[in-house]
CSV table of C-alpha atoms in Angstrom, one decimal:
chain,number,residue,atom,x,y,z
A,1,UNK,CA,97.2,84.7,98.0
A,2,UNK,CA,95.5,86.2,101.1
A,3,UNK,CA,93.8,89.6,100.6
A,4,UNK,CA,90.6,91.6,100.6
A,5,UNK,CA,87.4,90.0,99.2
A,6,UNK,CA,85.9,91.4,96.1
A,7,UNK,CA,83.2,93.2,97.9
A,8,UNK,CA,85.7,94.6,100.3
A,9,UNK,CA,83.8,93.3,103.3
A,10,UNK,CA,86.2,90.4,104.4
A,11,UNK,CA,89.8,89.5,104.6
A,12,UNK,CA,90.3,86.1,102.8
A,13,UNK,CA,93.1,83.6,103.4
A,14,UNK,CA,94.3,81.4,100.5
A,15,UNK,CA,93.6,77.7,99.6
A,16,UNK,CA,96.5,76.3,101.6
A,17,UNK,CA,96.6,75.2,105.3
A,18,UNK,CA,97.1,78.6,106.8
A,19,UNK,CA,98.2,79.6,110.4
A,20,UNK,CA,97.1,83.2,111.0
A,21,UNK,CA,97.1,85.2,114.2
A,22,UNK,CA,94.9,88.4,114.3
A,23,UNK,CA,96.3,91.6,115.9
A,24,UNK,CA,93.9,94.1,117.5
A,25,UNK,CA,92.3,96.4,115.0
A,26,UNK,CA,93.2,94.2,112.1
A,27,UNK,CA,89.5,93.5,111.2
A,28,UNK,CA,88.2,96.9,112.1
A,29,UNK,CA,87.4,97.7,108.5
A,30,UNK,CA,86.1,94.3,107.6
A,31,UNK,CA,82.5,93.8,108.7
A,32,UNK,CA,82.5,90.3,107.2
A,33,UNK,CA,85.4,89.2,109.4
A,34,UNK,CA,88.1,86.8,108.3
A,35,UNK,CA,87.3,83.8,106.1
A,36,UNK,CA,89.6,80.8,105.4
A,37,UNK,CA,89.2,78.6,102.2
A,38,UNK,CA,90.6,75.2,101.6
A,39,UNK,CA,93.1,73.6,103.9
A,40,UNK,CA,93.3,72.7,107.7
A,41,UNK,CA,93.5,76.2,108.9
A,42,UNK,CA,94.5,77.6,112.3
A,43,UNK,CA,93.2,81.1,113.2
A,44,UNK,CA,93.8,82.8,116.5
A,45,UNK,CA,91.8,85.9,117.4
A,46,UNK,CA,93.0,89.0,119.3
A,47,UNK,CA,91.6,91.0,122.2
A,48,UNK,CA,88.9,92.5,119.8
A,49,UNK,CA,85.4,91.1,119.1
A,50,UNK,CA,85.9,89.3,115.8
A,51,UNK,CA,84.1,87.3,113.2
A,52,UNK,CA,86.1,84.3,112.0
A,53,UNK,CA,84.7,81.7,109.4
A,54,UNK,CA,86.6,78.3,109.0
A,55,UNK,CA,84.8,77.3,105.8
A,56,UNK,CA,86.1,74.1,104.3
A,57,UNK,CA,88.3,71.3,105.7
A,58,UNK,CA,89.2,70.7,109.4
A,59,UNK,CA,89.9,74.0,111.0
A,60,UNK,CA,91.2,75.1,114.4
A,61,UNK,CA,89.9,78.5,115.6
A,62,UNK,CA,90.3,80.3,118.9
A,63,UNK,CA,88.6,83.7,119.5
A,64,UNK,CA,90.9,85.1,122.1
A,65,UNK,CA,89.5,87.9,124.2
A,66,UNK,CA,86.4,89.8,123.2
A,67,UNK,CA,82.8,88.7,122.2
A,68,UNK,CA,83.6,86.7,119.1
A,69,UNK,CA,81.5,84.8,116.5
A,70,UNK,CA,83.3,81.7,115.3
A,71,UNK,CA,81.9,79.5,112.4
A,72,UNK,CA,83.4,76.2,111.6
A,73,UNK,CA,81.8,75.6,108.2
A,74,UNK,CA,82.4,72.2,106.6
A,75,UNK,CA,84.8,69.7,108.1
A,76,UNK,CA,85.5,68.5,111.5
A,77,UNK,CA,86.4,71.7,113.2
A,78,UNK,CA,87.5,72.8,116.7
A,79,UNK,CA,86.3,76.1,118.0
A,80,UNK,CA,87.6,77.7,121.2
A,81,UNK,CA,85.8,80.8,122.3
A,82,UNK,CA,88.3,81.7,125.1
A,83,UNK,CA,87.4,85.0,126.9
A,84,UNK,CA,84.3,86.9,126.4
A,85,UNK,CA,80.6,86.3,125.5
A,86,UNK,CA,81.0,84.2,122.4
A,87,UNK,CA,78.9,82.6,119.7
A,88,UNK,CA,80.2,79.3,118.1
A,89,UNK,CA,78.7,77.4,115.1
A,90,UNK,CA,80.0,74.1,114.2
A,91,UNK,CA,78.3,73.7,110.8
A,92,UNK,CA,78.8,70.4,109.0
A,93,UNK,CA,81.0,67.8,110.3
A,94,UNK,CA,81.9,66.3,113.7
A,95,UNK,CA,82.9,69.4,115.6
A,96,UNK,CA,84.3,70.2,119.0
A,97,UNK,CA,83.0,73.5,120.5
A,98,UNK,CA,84.6,74.9,123.7
A,99,UNK,CA,83.1,78.2,125.0
A,100,UNK,CA,85.8,78.9,127.5
A,101,UNK,CA,85.1,81.8,129.9
A,102,UNK,CA,82.1,84.0,129.5
A,103,UNK,CA,78.4,83.5,128.8
A,104,UNK,CA,78.5,81.7,125.5
A,105,UNK,CA,76.2,80.3,123.0
A,106,UNK,CA,77.3,77.0,121.3
A,107,UNK,CA,75.4,75.6,118.3
A,108,UNK,CA,76.7,72.2,116.9
A,109,UNK,CA,74.5,72.0,113.9
A,110,UNK,CA,75.0,69.0,111.6
A,111,UNK,CA,77.3,66.1,112.7
A,112,UNK,CA,78.1,64.4,115.9
A,113,UNK,CA,79.4,67.3,117.9
A,114,UNK,CA,81.0,67.8,121.4
A,115,UNK,CA,79.9,70.9,123.1
A,116,UNK,CA,81.6,72.3,126.3
A,117,UNK,CA,80.3,75.4,127.8
A,118,UNK,CA,83.1,75.7,130.5
A,119,UNK,CA,83.0,78.8,132.7
A,120,UNK,CA,80.0,81.2,132.6
A,121,UNK,CA,76.3,80.7,131.9
A,122,UNK,CA,76.2,79.0,128.6
A,123,UNK,CA,73.5,77.7,126.3
A,124,UNK,CA,74.4,74.5,124.4
A,125,UNK,CA,72.4,73.4,121.3
A,126,UNK,CA,73.6,70.3,119.6
A,127,UNK,CA,71.5,70.3,116.4
A,128,UNK,CA,71.3,67.3,114.1
A,129,UNK,CA,73.4,64.2,115.1
A,130,UNK,CA,74.5,62.3,118.2
A,131,UNK,CA,76.0,65.0,120.3
A,132,UNK,CA,77.8,64.9,123.7
A,133,UNK,CA,77.3,68.0,126.1
A,134,UNK,CA,80.1,68.3,128.6
A,135,UNK,CA,79.1,69.7,132.1
A,136,UNK,CA,82.3,70.5,134.0
A,137,UNK,CA,82.4,70.0,137.8
A,138,UNK,CA,84.5,73.1,138.3
A,139,UNK,CA,81.7,75.2,136.7
A,140,UNK,CA,78.9,74.1,138.8
A,141,UNK,CA,76.8,76.9,140.5
A,142,UNK,CA,74.3,77.4,143.4
A,143,UNK,CA,71.9,79.5,141.3
A,144,UNK,CA,69.9,77.6,138.9
A,145,UNK,CA,69.6,80.8,136.7
A,146,UNK,CA,73.3,80.7,136.3
A,147,UNK,CA,73.6,77.2,135.3
A,148,UNK,CA,74.5,76.0,131.7
A,149,UNK,CA,71.4,75.1,129.6
A,150,UNK,CA,71.2,72.1,127.2
A,151,UNK,CA,68.5,73.3,124.8
A,152,UNK,CA,67.8,70.3,122.6
A,153,UNK,CA,68.9,67.0,124.3
A,154,UNK,CA,67.9,64.1,122.1
A,155,UNK,CA,66.6,61.3,124.3
A,156,UNK,CA,68.1,58.1,123.1
A,157,UNK,CA,71.1,59.3,121.1
A,158,UNK,CA,72.7,62.4,122.8
A,159,UNK,CA,74.9,62.0,125.9
A,160,UNK,CA,76.1,64.2,128.8
A,161,UNK,CA,79.8,64.1,129.7
A,162,UNK,CA,80.9,64.6,133.2
A,163,UNK,CA,84.3,65.8,134.6
A,164,UNK,CA,86.0,65.9,138.0
A,165,UNK,CA,85.5,62.1,138.8
A,166,UNK,CA,81.6,62.6,138.7
A,167,UNK,CA,79.4,59.6,137.5
A,168,UNK,CA,75.7,59.2,137.1
A,169,UNK,CA,75.6,57.7,140.6
A,170,UNK,CA,77.0,60.9,142.1
A,171,UNK,CA,74.2,63.1,140.8
A,172,UNK,CA,70.8,64.2,141.9
A,173,UNK,CA,68.3,64.8,139.0
A,174,UNK,CA,65.5,67.3,140.0
A,175,UNK,CA,62.4,68.3,138.1
A,176,UNK,CA,62.2,72.1,137.4
A,177,UNK,CA,58.9,72.4,135.5
A,178,UNK,CA,59.3,70.6,132.3
A,179,UNK,CA,63.0,70.7,132.6
A,180,UNK,CA,65.6,68.8,134.8
A,181,UNK,CA,68.3,70.3,136.9
A,182,UNK,CA,71.5,68.1,137.3
A,183,UNK,CA,72.9,68.5,140.7
A,184,UNK,CA,76.0,67.2,142.5
A,185,UNK,CA,74.5,65.0,145.2
A,186,UNK,CA,77.2,65.6,147.7
A,187,UNK,CA,77.1,69.5,147.5
A,188,UNK,CA,73.8,70.3,145.9
A,189,UNK,CA,75.5,72.5,143.3
A,190,UNK,CA,74.0,72.6,139.9
A,191,UNK,CA,75.9,71.5,136.8
A,192,UNK,CA,73.2,72.3,134.3
A,193,UNK,CA,69.6,72.4,133.3
A,194,UNK,CA,68.3,70.2,130.4
A,195,UNK,CA,65.4,71.8,128.8
A,196,UNK,CA,62.1,69.9,128.1
A,197,UNK,CA,63.6,66.5,129.3
A,198,UNK,CA,62.6,64.5,132.3
A,199,UNK,CA,65.0,62.8,134.8
A,200,UNK,CA,63.8,59.4,133.6
A,201,UNK,CA,64.7,60.3,130.0
A,202,UNK,CA,68.3,61.1,131.1
A,203,UNK,CA,68.8,57.7,132.8
A,204,UNK,CA,71.9,55.9,131.4
A,205,UNK,CA,72.9,58.9,129.3
A,206,UNK,CA,75.9,60.0,131.3
A,207,UNK,CA,79.5,59.3,130.3
A,208,UNK,CA,82.9,60.6,131.5
A,209,UNK,CA,84.4,63.7,129.8
A,210,UNK,CA,87.6,61.8,129.1
A,211,UNK,CA,85.7,59.0,127.4
A,212,UNK,CA,83.8,61.4,125.3
A,213,UNK,CA,86.7,63.4,124.0
A,214,UNK,CA,89.2,60.5,123.8
A,215,UNK,CA,92.2,62.8,124.7
A,216,UNK,CA,91.3,65.5,122.2
A,217,UNK,CA,93.1,68.8,123.1
A,218,UNK,CA,90.3,71.0,122.1
A,219,UNK,CA,88.5,70.0,125.3
A,220,UNK,CA,91.2,71.1,127.5
A,221,UNK,CA,90.3,73.4,130.5
A,222,UNK,CA,91.6,76.8,129.8
A,223,UNK,CA,94.0,78.3,132.4
A,224,UNK,CA,94.7,81.4,130.4
A,225,UNK,CA,98.2,83.2,130.2
A,226,UNK,CA,100.9,82.0,132.6
A,227,UNK,CA,102.2,85.3,133.9
A,228,UNK,CA,102.7,84.2,137.6
A,229,UNK,CA,101.6,81.2,139.5
A,230,UNK,CA,98.6,78.9,138.6
A,231,UNK,CA,97.3,76.2,140.6
A,232,UNK,CA,94.3,73.8,140.3
A,233,UNK,CA,93.1,70.8,142.2
A,234,UNK,CA,91.2,67.8,140.7
A,235,UNK,CA,90.9,64.0,140.6
A,236,UNK,CA,91.8,61.1,138.2
A,237,UNK,CA,90.6,57.6,138.5
A,238,UNK,CA,88.9,54.8,136.8
A,239,UNK,CA,86.0,56.9,135.6
A,240,UNK,CA,88.1,59.8,134.5
A,241,UNK,CA,91.7,58.7,133.8
A,242,UNK,CA,93.1,61.9,132.5
A,243,UNK,CA,92.7,65.6,132.8
A,244,UNK,CA,94.0,68.1,130.3
A,245,UNK,CA,94.7,71.8,130.7
A,246,UNK,CA,95.7,74.5,128.3
A,247,UNK,CA,97.9,77.5,129.0
A,248,UNK,CA,99.7,80.2,127.0
A,249,UNK,CA,103.1,81.7,127.4
A,250,UNK,CA,103.3,85.1,125.8
A,251,UNK,CA,107.0,85.4,126.2
A,252,UNK,CA,109.8,82.8,126.8
A,253,UNK,CA,110.3,82.1,130.5
A,254,UNK,CA,111.6,79.5,132.9
A,255,UNK,CA,108.9,76.9,133.5
A,256,UNK,CA,108.2,74.9,136.6
A,257,UNK,CA,105.4,72.4,137.1
A,258,UNK,CA,104.6,70.3,140.3
A,259,UNK,CA,102.0,67.6,140.6
A,260,UNK,CA,101.5,66.8,144.3
A,261,UNK,CA,99.0,65.6,146.9
A,262,UNK,CA,98.9,62.2,145.3
A,263,UNK,CA,97.5,59.1,147.0
A,264,UNK,CA,98.0,56.8,144.0
A,265,UNK,CA,100.2,56.7,140.9
A,266,UNK,CA,99.7,59.5,138.3
A,267,UNK,CA,102.0,61.0,135.8
A,268,UNK,CA,102.1,64.4,134.1
A,269,UNK,CA,103.0,65.4,130.5
A,270,UNK,CA,103.8,68.7,128.8
A,271,UNK,CA,102.5,68.9,125.4
A,272,UNK,CA,102.5,71.4,122.4
A,273,UNK,CA,100.2,70.6,119.5
A,274,UNK,CA,102.6,71.3,116.7
A,275,UNK,CA,100.3,70.2,113.9
A,276,UNK,CA,97.1,71.7,115.5
A,277,UNK,CA,95.1,68.4,115.0
A,278,UNK,CA,93.9,68.3,118.6
A,279,UNK,CA,95.4,64.8,119.2
A,280,UNK,CA,98.4,64.1,121.4
A,281,UNK,CA,101.0,62.7,119.0
A,282,UNK,CA,104.3,61.2,120.5
A,283,UNK,CA,106.6,63.8,119.1
A,284,UNK,CA,104.5,66.6,120.6
A,285,UNK,CA,105.3,65.6,124.2
A,286,UNK,CA,107.7,68.3,125.3
A,287,UNK,CA,108.6,66.8,128.7
A,288,UNK,CA,107.1,64.3,131.1
A,289,UNK,CA,107.5,63.1,134.7
A,290,UNK,CA,106.6,59.5,135.4
A,291,UNK,CA,107.7,58.6,139.0
A,292,UNK,CA,106.4,55.5,140.6
A,293,UNK,CA,103.7,55.3,143.3
A,294,UNK,CA,102.4,58.4,145.0
A,295,UNK,CA,105.6,60.4,144.7
A,296,UNK,CA,105.3,64.0,143.6
A,297,UNK,CA,105.9,64.7,139.8
A,298,UNK,CA,107.7,67.7,138.5
A,299,UNK,CA,108.9,69.3,135.2
A,300,UNK,CA,111.4,72.1,135.1
A,301,UNK,CA,112.5,73.8,131.8
A,302,UNK,CA,114.8,76.7,131.4
A,303,UNK,CA,113.6,79.4,129.0
A,304,UNK,CA,110.5,77.6,127.5
A,305,UNK,CA,109.6,79.1,124.3
A,306,UNK,CA,106.3,81.4,123.9
A,307,UNK,CA,103.3,79.5,122.7
A,308,UNK,CA,100.2,77.5,123.6
A,309,UNK,CA,100.8,74.4,125.8
A,310,UNK,CA,98.9,71.5,127.3
A,311,UNK,CA,99.3,69.7,130.6
A,312,UNK,CA,97.9,66.2,130.9
A,313,UNK,CA,97.5,64.5,134.2
A,314,UNK,CA,97.3,60.8,133.6
A,315,UNK,CA,96.2,58.0,136.0
A,316,UNK,CA,98.5,55.1,136.0
A,317,UNK,CA,97.1,52.9,138.9
A,318,UNK,CA,94.5,53.7,141.5
A,319,UNK,CA,92.3,56.8,142.0
A,320,UNK,CA,93.8,60.0,143.4
A,321,UNK,CA,93.1,63.6,144.1
A,322,UNK,CA,96.0,66.0,143.0
A,323,UNK,CA,97.2,69.5,143.2
A,324,UNK,CA,98.8,70.9,140.0
A,325,UNK,CA,101.0,74.1,140.2
A,326,UNK,CA,102.5,76.0,137.3
A,327,UNK,CA,104.9,78.9,137.4
């Protein structure tokens, strides 16, 4: 049974697979935060700055707003910082860490981890294991001081994942003292800084984000709450065949999605991760639009229930830019 720890410092969930949403002020009297025990748990933070421990098994933890500290513990965990300047610690296991918005610090520690800084100035430290550091095209900056930092790239076994259709051939690697700046060659914008590693050591160590995460929903780009209109433009093609976005409906509402601006065939899927395993299961596809050729795609649903949803844009044939609109 869930309740207060013996020392009174933490709120403890039970030994089953729990789903628990924190409300503002809930942890105000618990300096040790909230701790799960056994089971594949899902914990969602509030607007407060909170401390959340996953402990054992494969947990899914989202911080919400606020400067949160998320600790996966044992198991293959997914940690999503969301808004605020967060600290994420994967622990043991093969973890997926996504900082979300804000200036975040991500620590994979043991295991083969995937670390995504996303928006803000982030520091990514993989720890022991074969890790993948994701540098997203939409988070590129012009100021080197504002770029994401990869603190412990392991030459020969770690990799760097690229989004937005970028490949190693579209980059320019530039020495900055003992570090290397990774720039987009066409714009000069900086994707990240790799500390203590030369450009030659990075050769051949780049992969696409979609290949690295293999469709895992924990790597989705966060669009935040859908309260009005949201739009985003990007690319799908041979090097990056699918893009995944995450959004939240706080209340039921009519939902409209349009995928346009296509020059080749791409489809779009609306997904809800009902079992919180960060994998797209067949029964979790809420709706889809699969028109042929470069025709626009659309999804319209009356009174879509409140919850967290994902949109997957999937390449069918050819390379194409696209414009995605949600309302």
